[in-house]
Amino acid sequence: GFEQLTEYIRQNHYRTALWGAGESGKQFLEGYRKYGADTDYVTDSDVRKRGTEFMGHTVCSYEDVRADVNVIFVTNPFWLADIIKTVNDPAKHYVSLYPMVEYGCDPEQVSGICAD
């Protein structure tokens, strides 16, 4: 769950972007922050959300932070394939958060936390 994810990111000195400034993103950040962690950026494909505040972050375009990000938290599994195509970078890691959010971050129910 969150503890393993947080440790993995810290050990590798990764910079992160949360892709999805909605309810699932909020749930993820609330849980993630309980472990003393936070995302570096919040991005969203919805241009209407860009420039707005989301849990202490200004929502931006992924293109604005592309060079700084190693790990992308994807809040909606429906968009995972499209996000991977958009990013188009084999060096990036993707974390699909849906099982973690849906199942309360039970590590037994989360399979394949990181897929690259």
PDB file of C-alpha atoms in Angstrom:
ATOM      1  CA  GLY A   1       0.000   0.000   0.000  1.00  0.00           C
ATOM      2  CA  PHE A   2       1.058   3.558   0.730  1.00  0.00           C
ATOM      3  CA  GLU A   3       3.959   2.632   2.988  1.00  0.00           C
ATOM      4  CA  GLN A   4       5.690   0.523   0.322  1.00  0.00           C
ATOM      5  CA  LEU A   5       4.941   3.064  -2.383  1.00  0.00           C
ATOM      6  CA  THR A   6       6.290   5.946  -0.307  1.00  0.00           C
ATOM      7  CA  GLU A   7       9.479   4.052   0.545  1.00  0.00           C
ATOM      8  CA  TYR A   8      10.033   3.044  -3.101  1.00  0.00           C
ATOM      9  CA  ILE A   9       9.759   6.653  -4.269  1.00  0.00           C
ATOM     10  CA  ARG A  10      11.989   7.980  -1.477  1.00  0.00           C
ATOM     11  CA  GLN A  11      14.694   5.366  -2.028  1.00  0.00           C
ATOM     12  CA  ASN A  12      14.857   6.178  -5.726  1.00  0.00           C
ATOM     13  CA  HIS A  13      14.621   9.973  -5.240  1.00  0.00           C
ATOM     14  CA  TYR A  14      11.738  10.076  -7.718  1.00  0.00           C
ATOM     15  CA  ARG A  15       9.678  13.178  -8.449  1.00  0.00           C
ATOM     16  CA  THR A  16       5.981  12.545  -8.856  1.00  0.00           C
ATOM     17  CA  ALA A  17       2.925  13.892 -10.619  1.00  0.00           C
ATOM     18  CA  LEU A  18      -0.648  13.075  -9.703  1.00  0.00           C
ATOM     19  CA  TRP A  19      -2.665  12.910 -12.929  1.00  0.00           C
ATOM     20  CA  GLY A  20      -6.247  13.663 -12.017  1.00  0.00           C
ATOM     21  CA  ALA A  21      -7.483  16.572  -9.903  1.00  0.00           C
ATOM     22  CA  GLY A  22     -10.741  14.969  -8.822  1.00  0.00           C
ATOM     23  CA  GLU A  23     -12.219  12.944  -5.979  1.00  0.00           C
ATOM     24  CA  SER A  24      -9.911   9.937  -6.470  1.00  0.00           C
ATOM     25  CA  GLY A  25      -6.880  12.235  -6.498  1.00  0.00           C
ATOM     26  CA  LYS A  26      -8.078  13.840  -3.284  1.00  0.00           C
ATOM     27  CA  GLN A  27      -8.532  10.444  -1.614  1.00  0.00           C
ATOM     28  CA  PHE A  28      -5.077   9.364  -2.725  1.00  0.00           C
ATOM     29  CA  LEU A  29      -3.346  12.516  -1.465  1.00  0.00           C
ATOM     30  CA  GLU A  30      -5.118  12.332   1.885  1.00  0.00           C
ATOM     31  CA  GLY A  31      -3.846   8.784   2.389  1.00  0.00           C
ATOM     32  CA  TYR A  32      -0.392   9.476   0.950  1.00  0.00           C
ATOM     33  CA  ARG A  33       0.129  12.468   3.220  1.00  0.00           C
ATOM     34  CA  LYS A  34      -0.495  10.305   6.287  1.00  0.00           C
ATOM     35  CA  TYR A  35       2.917   8.795   5.497  1.00  0.00           C
ATOM     36  CA  GLY A  36       4.622  12.186   5.370  1.00  0.00           C
ATOM     37  CA  ALA A  37       4.646  12.207   1.585  1.00  0.00           C
ATOM     38  CA  ASP A  38       3.168  14.461  -1.061  1.00  0.00           C
ATOM     39  CA  THR A  39       3.208  14.641  -4.814  1.00  0.00           C
ATOM     40  CA  ASP A  40       5.431  17.189  -6.505  1.00  0.00           C
ATOM     41  CA  TYR A  41       2.827  18.162  -9.116  1.00  0.00           C
ATOM     42  CA  VAL A  42      -0.860  17.773  -9.897  1.00  0.00           C
ATOM     43  CA  THR A  43      -1.750  17.542 -13.578  1.00  0.00           C
ATOM     44  CA  ASP A  44      -5.032  17.130 -15.375  1.00  0.00           C
ATOM     45  CA  SER A  45      -6.115  16.760 -18.988  1.00  0.00           C
ATOM     46  CA  ASP A  46      -9.099  19.034 -18.353  1.00  0.00           C
ATOM     47  CA  VAL A  47      -7.872  22.498 -19.358  1.00  0.00           C
ATOM     48  CA  ARG A  48     -10.579  24.069 -17.152  1.00  0.00           C
ATOM     49  CA  LYS A  49      -8.815  22.696 -14.049  1.00  0.00           C
ATOM     50  CA  ARG A  50      -5.393  24.050 -14.977  1.00  0.00           C
ATOM     51  CA  GLY A  51      -4.347  27.034 -12.915  1.00  0.00           C
ATOM     52  CA  THR A  52      -6.781  26.135 -10.142  1.00  0.00           C
ATOM     53  CA  GLU A  53      -5.742  25.081  -6.644  1.00  0.00           C
ATOM     54  CA  PHE A  54      -6.020  21.407  -5.679  1.00  0.00           C
ATOM     55  CA  MET A  55      -5.000  20.384  -2.169  1.00  0.00           C
ATOM     56  CA  GLY A  56      -2.176  22.899  -2.003  1.00  0.00           C
ATOM     57  CA  HIS A  57      -0.975  22.426  -5.573  1.00  0.00           C
ATOM     58  CA  THR A  58      -1.643  24.467  -8.677  1.00  0.00           C
ATOM     59  CA  VAL A  59      -3.020  22.149 -11.352  1.00  0.00           C
ATOM     60  CA  CYS A  60      -0.915  22.218 -14.503  1.00  0.00           C
ATOM     61  CA  SER A  61      -0.467  20.494 -17.823  1.00  0.00           C
ATOM     62  CA  TYR A  62       1.742  17.414 -17.812  1.00  0.00           C
ATOM     63  CA  GLU A  63       3.822  19.064 -20.535  1.00  0.00           C
ATOM     64  CA  ASP A  64       4.751  21.808 -18.066  1.00  0.00           C
ATOM     65  CA  VAL A  65       6.449  19.301 -15.738  1.00  0.00           C
ATOM     66  CA  ARG A  66       7.385  16.445 -18.079  1.00  0.00           C
ATOM     67  CA  ALA A  67      11.149  16.846 -17.620  1.00  0.00           C
ATOM     68  CA  ASP A  68      10.920  16.799 -13.797  1.00  0.00           C
ATOM     69  CA  VAL A  69       8.694  13.741 -13.312  1.00  0.00           C
ATOM     70  CA  ASN A  70       9.721  10.094 -12.860  1.00  0.00           C
ATOM     71  CA  VAL A  71       6.495   8.607 -11.498  1.00  0.00           C
ATOM     72  CA  ILE A  72       2.934   9.364 -12.575  1.00  0.00           C
ATOM     73  CA  PHE A  73       0.061   8.504 -10.247  1.00  0.00           C
ATOM     74  CA  VAL A  74      -2.988   7.767 -12.407  1.00  0.00           C
ATOM     75  CA  THR A  75      -6.266   8.195 -10.545  1.00  0.00           C
ATOM     76  CA  ASN A  76      -8.588   6.768 -13.198  1.00  0.00           C
ATOM     77  CA  PRO A  77      -7.697   3.366 -14.708  1.00  0.00           C
ATOM     78  CA  PHE A  78      -9.929   4.134 -17.684  1.00  0.00           C
ATOM     79  CA  TRP A  79      -7.371   6.731 -18.835  1.00  0.00           C
ATOM     80  CA  LEU A  80      -4.191   4.768 -18.035  1.00  0.00           C
ATOM     81  CA  ALA A  81      -3.565   3.566 -21.617  1.00  0.00           C
ATOM     82  CA  ASP A  82      -4.197   7.048 -23.035  1.00  0.00           C
ATOM     83  CA  ILE A  83      -1.877   8.631 -20.473  1.00  0.00           C
ATOM     84  CA  ILE A  84       0.887   6.153 -21.302  1.00  0.00           C
ATOM     85  CA  LYS A  85       0.470   7.002 -24.999  1.00  0.00           C
ATOM     86  CA  THR A  86       0.469  10.730 -24.267  1.00  0.00           C
ATOM     87  CA  VAL A  87       3.587  10.568 -22.117  1.00  0.00           C
ATOM     88  CA  ASN A  88       5.295   8.221 -24.592  1.00  0.00           C
ATOM     89  CA  ASP A  89       8.404   7.755 -22.458  1.00  0.00           C
ATOM     90  CA  PRO A  90       9.639   4.282 -21.481  1.00  0.00           C
ATOM     91  CA  ALA A  91      11.700   5.768 -18.643  1.00  0.00           C
ATOM     92  CA  LYS A  92       8.576   6.855 -16.731  1.00  0.00           C
ATOM     93  CA  HIS A  93       6.827   4.719 -14.127  1.00  0.00           C
ATOM     94  CA  TYR A  94       3.046   4.588 -13.786  1.00  0.00           C
ATOM     95  CA  VAL A  95       1.110   3.822 -10.634  1.00  0.00           C
ATOM     96  CA  SER A  96      -2.547   3.022 -11.163  1.00  0.00           C
ATOM     97  CA  LEU A  97      -4.293   4.143  -7.990  1.00  0.00           C
ATOM     98  CA  TYR A  98      -7.769   2.775  -8.565  1.00  0.00           C
ATOM     99  CA  PRO A  99      -7.345  -0.456  -6.562  1.00  0.00           C
ATOM    100  CA  MET A 100      -5.624   1.461  -3.765  1.00  0.00           C
ATOM    101  CA  VAL A 101      -8.452   3.995  -3.580  1.00  0.00           C
ATOM    102  CA  GLU A 102     -11.262   1.518  -4.186  1.00  0.00           C
ATOM    103  CA  TYR A 103     -10.060  -1.097  -1.712  1.00  0.00           C
ATOM    104  CA  GLY A 104      -8.701   1.150   1.014  1.00  0.00           C
ATOM    105  CA  CYS A 105      -5.058   0.510   0.122  1.00  0.00           C
ATOM    106  CA  ASP A 106      -5.038  -3.088   1.283  1.00  0.00           C
ATOM    107  CA  PRO A 107      -1.725  -4.459  -0.069  1.00  0.00           C
ATOM    108  CA  GLU A 108      -3.328  -7.882  -0.525  1.00  0.00           C
ATOM    109  CA  GLN A 109      -5.713  -6.397  -3.106  1.00  0.00           C
ATOM    110  CA  VAL A 110      -3.201  -4.258  -4.974  1.00  0.00           C
ATOM    111  CA  SER A 111      -1.428  -6.128  -7.724  1.00  0.00           C
ATOM    112  CA  GLY A 112       1.392  -4.645  -9.744  1.00  0.00           C
ATOM    113  CA  ILE A 113       1.736  -1.316  -7.949  1.00  0.00           C
ATOM    114  CA  CYS A 114       4.300  -0.111 -10.466  1.00  0.00           C
ATOM    115  CA  ALA A 115       4.236  -0.939 -14.130  1.00  0.00           C
ATOM    116  CA  ASP A 116       6.732   0.519 -16.524  1.00  0.00           C
TER     117      ASP A 116
END
